[in-house]
């Protein structure tokens, strides 16, 4: 029985010793994989940052376009209001001229008879 226990204990020591040497052998590969993963993460972060900046630029451009459109609409409505006012003034002047002409014609006709 003691031989069996001694064999098991020796096997455990041998396994732990082998596991330690195997870990040291794979460490450079693990470091390379970690470095590669870090580079991939940096690249992904750069892509995400670029996408976020692009979205911000698009949002800013849309805001500027909306502002310019509102400004243009305000300017157009102002010109339209001025045109209506000018048309109303011209109509009033024409009506006043017509009334004055009618009054003058009526007065002149009445005086000549």
PDB file of C-alpha atoms in Angstrom:
ATOM      1  CA  UNK A   1       0.000   0.000   0.000  1.00  0.00           C
ATOM      2  CA  UNK A   2       2.782   2.378   0.794  1.00  0.00           C
ATOM      3  CA  UNK A   3       4.189   1.805  -2.685  1.00  0.00           C
ATOM      4  CA  UNK A   4       0.890   2.880  -4.234  1.00  0.00           C
ATOM      5  CA  UNK A   5       0.724   6.026  -2.113  1.00  0.00           C
ATOM      6  CA  UNK A   6       4.350   6.824  -2.925  1.00  0.00           C
ATOM      7  CA  UNK A   7       3.632   6.407  -6.653  1.00  0.00           C
ATOM      8  CA  UNK A   8       0.603   8.688  -6.490  1.00  0.00           C
ATOM      9  CA  UNK A   9       2.517  11.364  -4.600  1.00  0.00           C
ATOM     10  CA  UNK A  10       5.411  11.141  -7.056  1.00  0.00           C
ATOM     11  CA  UNK A  11       2.959  11.438  -9.933  1.00  0.00           C
ATOM     12  CA  UNK A  12       1.438  14.569  -8.424  1.00  0.00           C
ATOM     13  CA  UNK A  13       4.856  16.146  -7.988  1.00  0.00           C
ATOM     14  CA  UNK A  14       5.794  15.223 -11.543  1.00  0.00           C
ATOM     15  CA  UNK A  15       2.556  16.695 -12.902  1.00  0.00           C
ATOM     16  CA  UNK A  16       2.991  19.954 -11.026  1.00  0.00           C
ATOM     17  CA  UNK A  17       6.606  20.229 -12.192  1.00  0.00           C
ATOM     18  CA  UNK A  18       5.566  19.587 -15.807  1.00  0.00           C
ATOM     19  CA  UNK A  19       2.750  22.132 -15.568  1.00  0.00           C
ATOM     20  CA  UNK A  20       5.174  24.792 -14.366  1.00  0.00           C
ATOM     21  CA  UNK A  21       7.614  24.221 -17.218  1.00  0.00           C
ATOM     22  CA  UNK A  22       4.819  24.152 -19.775  1.00  0.00           C
ATOM     23  CA  UNK A  23       3.525  27.520 -18.583  1.00  0.00           C
ATOM     24  CA  UNK A  24       6.917  29.136 -19.053  1.00  0.00           C
ATOM     25  CA  UNK A  25       7.147  27.720 -22.557  1.00  0.00           C
ATOM     26  CA  UNK A  26       3.780  29.143 -23.605  1.00  0.00           C
ATOM     27  CA  UNK A  27       4.286  32.564 -22.028  1.00  0.00           C
ATOM     28  CA  UNK A  28       5.820  34.198 -25.137  1.00  0.00           C
ATOM     29  CA  UNK A  29       2.916  32.961 -27.241  1.00  0.00           C
ATOM     30  CA  UNK A  30       0.467  34.258 -24.677  1.00  0.00           C
ATOM     31  CA  UNK A  31       2.222  37.628 -24.632  1.00  0.00           C
ATOM     32  CA  UNK A  32       2.072  37.804 -28.424  1.00  0.00           C
ATOM     33  CA  UNK A  33      -1.620  36.984 -28.371  1.00  0.00           C
ATOM     34  CA  UNK A  34      -2.219  39.596 -25.690  1.00  0.00           C
ATOM     35  CA  UNK A  35      -0.293  42.178 -27.717  1.00  0.00           C
ATOM     36  CA  UNK A  36      -2.280  41.307 -30.820  1.00  0.00           C
ATOM     37  CA  UNK A  37      -5.550  41.538 -28.891  1.00  0.00           C
ATOM     38  CA  UNK A  38      -4.486  44.929 -27.525  1.00  0.00           C
ATOM     39  CA  UNK A  39      -3.682  46.179 -31.045  1.00  0.00           C
ATOM     40  CA  UNK A  40      -7.031  44.929 -32.307  1.00  0.00           C
ATOM     41  CA  UNK A  41      -8.784  46.696 -29.432  1.00  0.00           C
ATOM     42  CA  UNK A  42      -6.930  49.934 -30.219  1.00  0.00           C
ATOM     43  CA  UNK A  43      -7.881  49.652 -33.887  1.00  0.00           C
ATOM     44  CA  UNK A  44     -11.512  49.028 -32.946  1.00  0.00           C
ATOM     45  CA  UNK A  45     -11.436  52.036 -30.632  1.00  0.00           C
ATOM     46  CA  UNK A  46     -10.068  54.215 -33.435  1.00  0.00           C
ATOM     47  CA  UNK A  47     -12.803  53.019 -35.782  1.00  0.00           C
ATOM     48  CA  UNK A  48     -15.497  53.719 -33.180  1.00  0.00           C
ATOM     49  CA  UNK A  49     -14.041  57.162 -32.516  1.00  0.00           C
ATOM     50  CA  UNK A  50     -14.000  57.937 -36.234  1.00  0.00           C
ATOM     51  CA  UNK A  51     -17.614  56.800 -36.543  1.00  0.00           C
ATOM     52  CA  UNK A  52     -18.631  58.971 -33.588  1.00  0.00           C
ATOM     53  CA  UNK A  53     -16.844  61.987 -35.080  1.00  0.00           C
ATOM     54  CA  UNK A  54     -18.512  61.362 -38.436  1.00  0.00           C
ATOM     55  CA  UNK A  55     -21.923  61.183 -36.756  1.00  0.00           C
ATOM     56  CA  UNK A  56     -21.182  64.420 -34.910  1.00  0.00           C
ATOM     57  CA  UNK A  57     -20.128  66.092 -38.169  1.00  0.00           C
ATOM     58  CA  UNK A  58     -23.310  64.920 -39.882  1.00  0.00           C
ATOM     59  CA  UNK A  59     -25.435  66.204 -37.000  1.00  0.00           C
ATOM     60  CA  UNK A  60     -23.648  69.552 -37.107  1.00  0.00           C
ATOM     61  CA  UNK A  61     -24.107  69.800 -40.877  1.00  0.00           C
ATOM     62  CA  UNK A  62     -27.813  69.019 -40.536  1.00  0.00           C
ATOM     63  CA  UNK A  63     -28.176  71.682 -37.835  1.00  0.00           C
ATOM     64  CA  UNK A  64     -26.398  74.225 -40.026  1.00  0.00           C
ATOM     65  CA  UNK A  65     -28.596  73.315 -42.987  1.00  0.00           C
ATOM     66  CA  UNK A  66     -31.752  73.683 -40.904  1.00  0.00           C
ATOM     67  CA  UNK A  67     -30.535  77.050 -39.617  1.00  0.00           C
ATOM     68  CA  UNK A  68     -29.772  78.244 -43.153  1.00  0.00           C
ATOM     69  CA  UNK A  69     -33.150  77.018 -44.361  1.00  0.00           C
ATOM     70  CA  UNK A  70     -34.970  78.823 -41.558  1.00  0.00           C
ATOM     71  CA  UNK A  71     -33.032  81.985 -42.333  1.00  0.00           C
ATOM     72  CA  UNK A  72     -33.905  81.724 -46.029  1.00  0.00           C
ATOM     73  CA  UNK A  73     -37.588  81.134 -45.246  1.00  0.00           C
ATOM     74  CA  UNK A  74     -37.659  84.144 -42.938  1.00  0.00           C
ATOM     75  CA  UNK A  75     -36.030  86.304 -45.607  1.00  0.00           C
ATOM     76  CA  UNK A  76     -38.476  85.050 -48.254  1.00  0.00           C
ATOM     77  CA  UNK A  77     -41.503  85.701 -46.048  1.00  0.00           C
ATOM     78  CA  UNK A  78     -40.199  89.202 -45.304  1.00  0.00           C
ATOM     79  CA  UNK A  79     -39.829  89.922 -49.028  1.00  0.00           C
ATOM     80  CA  UNK A  80     -43.301  88.494 -49.644  1.00  0.00           C
ATOM     81  CA  UNK A  81     -44.762  90.756 -46.949  1.00  0.00           C
ATOM     82  CA  UNK A  82     -42.967  93.771 -48.456  1.00  0.00           C
ATOM     83  CA  UNK A  83     -44.324  92.880 -51.890  1.00  0.00           C
ATOM     84  CA  UNK A  84     -47.874  92.636 -50.485  1.00  0.00           C
ATOM     85  CA  UNK A  85     -47.436  95.982 -48.768  1.00  0.00           C
ATOM     86  CA  UNK A  86     -46.156  97.554 -51.983  1.00  0.00           C
ATOM     87  CA  UNK A  87     -49.074  96.069 -53.925  1.00  0.00           C
ATOM     88  CA  UNK A  88     -51.571  97.351 -51.357  1.00  0.00           C
ATOM     89  CA  UNK A  89     -49.963 100.809 -51.467  1.00  0.00           C
ATOM     90  CA  UNK A  90     -50.042 100.836 -55.277  1.00  0.00           C
ATOM     91  CA  UNK A  91     -53.690  99.783 -55.213  1.00  0.00           C
ATOM     92  CA  UNK A  92     -54.529 102.518 -52.721  1.00  0.00           C
ATOM     93  CA  UNK A  93     -52.705 105.116 -54.816  1.00  0.00           C
ATOM     94  CA  UNK A  94     -54.484 103.927 -57.952  1.00  0.00           C
ATOM     95  CA  UNK A  95     -57.826 104.112 -56.161  1.00  0.00           C
ATOM     96  CA  UNK A  96     -57.010 107.597 -54.873  1.00  0.00           C
ATOM     97  CA  UNK A  97     -55.941 108.713 -58.356  1.00  0.00           C
ATOM     98  CA  UNK A  98     -59.095 107.222 -59.866  1.00  0.00           C
ATOM     99  CA  UNK A  99     -61.259 108.936 -57.258  1.00  0.00           C
ATOM    100  CA  UNK A 100     -59.480 112.243 -57.800  1.00  0.00           C
ATOM    101  CA  UNK A 101     -59.752 111.872 -61.543  1.00  0.00           C
ATOM    102  CA  UNK A 102     -63.461 111.036 -61.278  1.00  0.00           C
ATOM    103  CA  UNK A 103     -64.023 113.979 -58.964  1.00  0.00           C
ATOM    104  CA  UNK A 104     -62.077 116.297 -61.261  1.00  0.00           C
ATOM    105  CA  UNK A 105     -63.927 115.022 -64.324  1.00  0.00           C
ATOM    106  CA  UNK A 106     -67.275 115.393 -62.631  1.00  0.00           C
ATOM    107  CA  UNK A 107     -66.432 118.914 -61.488  1.00  0.00           C
ATOM    108  CA  UNK A 108     -65.137 119.904 -64.890  1.00  0.00           C
ATOM    109  CA  UNK A 109     -68.203 118.469 -66.638  1.00  0.00           C
ATOM    110  CA  UNK A 110     -70.535 120.234 -64.259  1.00  0.00           C
ATOM    111  CA  UNK A 111     -68.713 123.533 -64.721  1.00  0.00           C
ATOM    112  CA  UNK A 112     -68.699 123.383 -68.500  1.00  0.00           C
ATOM    113  CA  UNK A 113     -72.402 122.734 -68.815  1.00  0.00           C
TER     114      UNK A 113
END
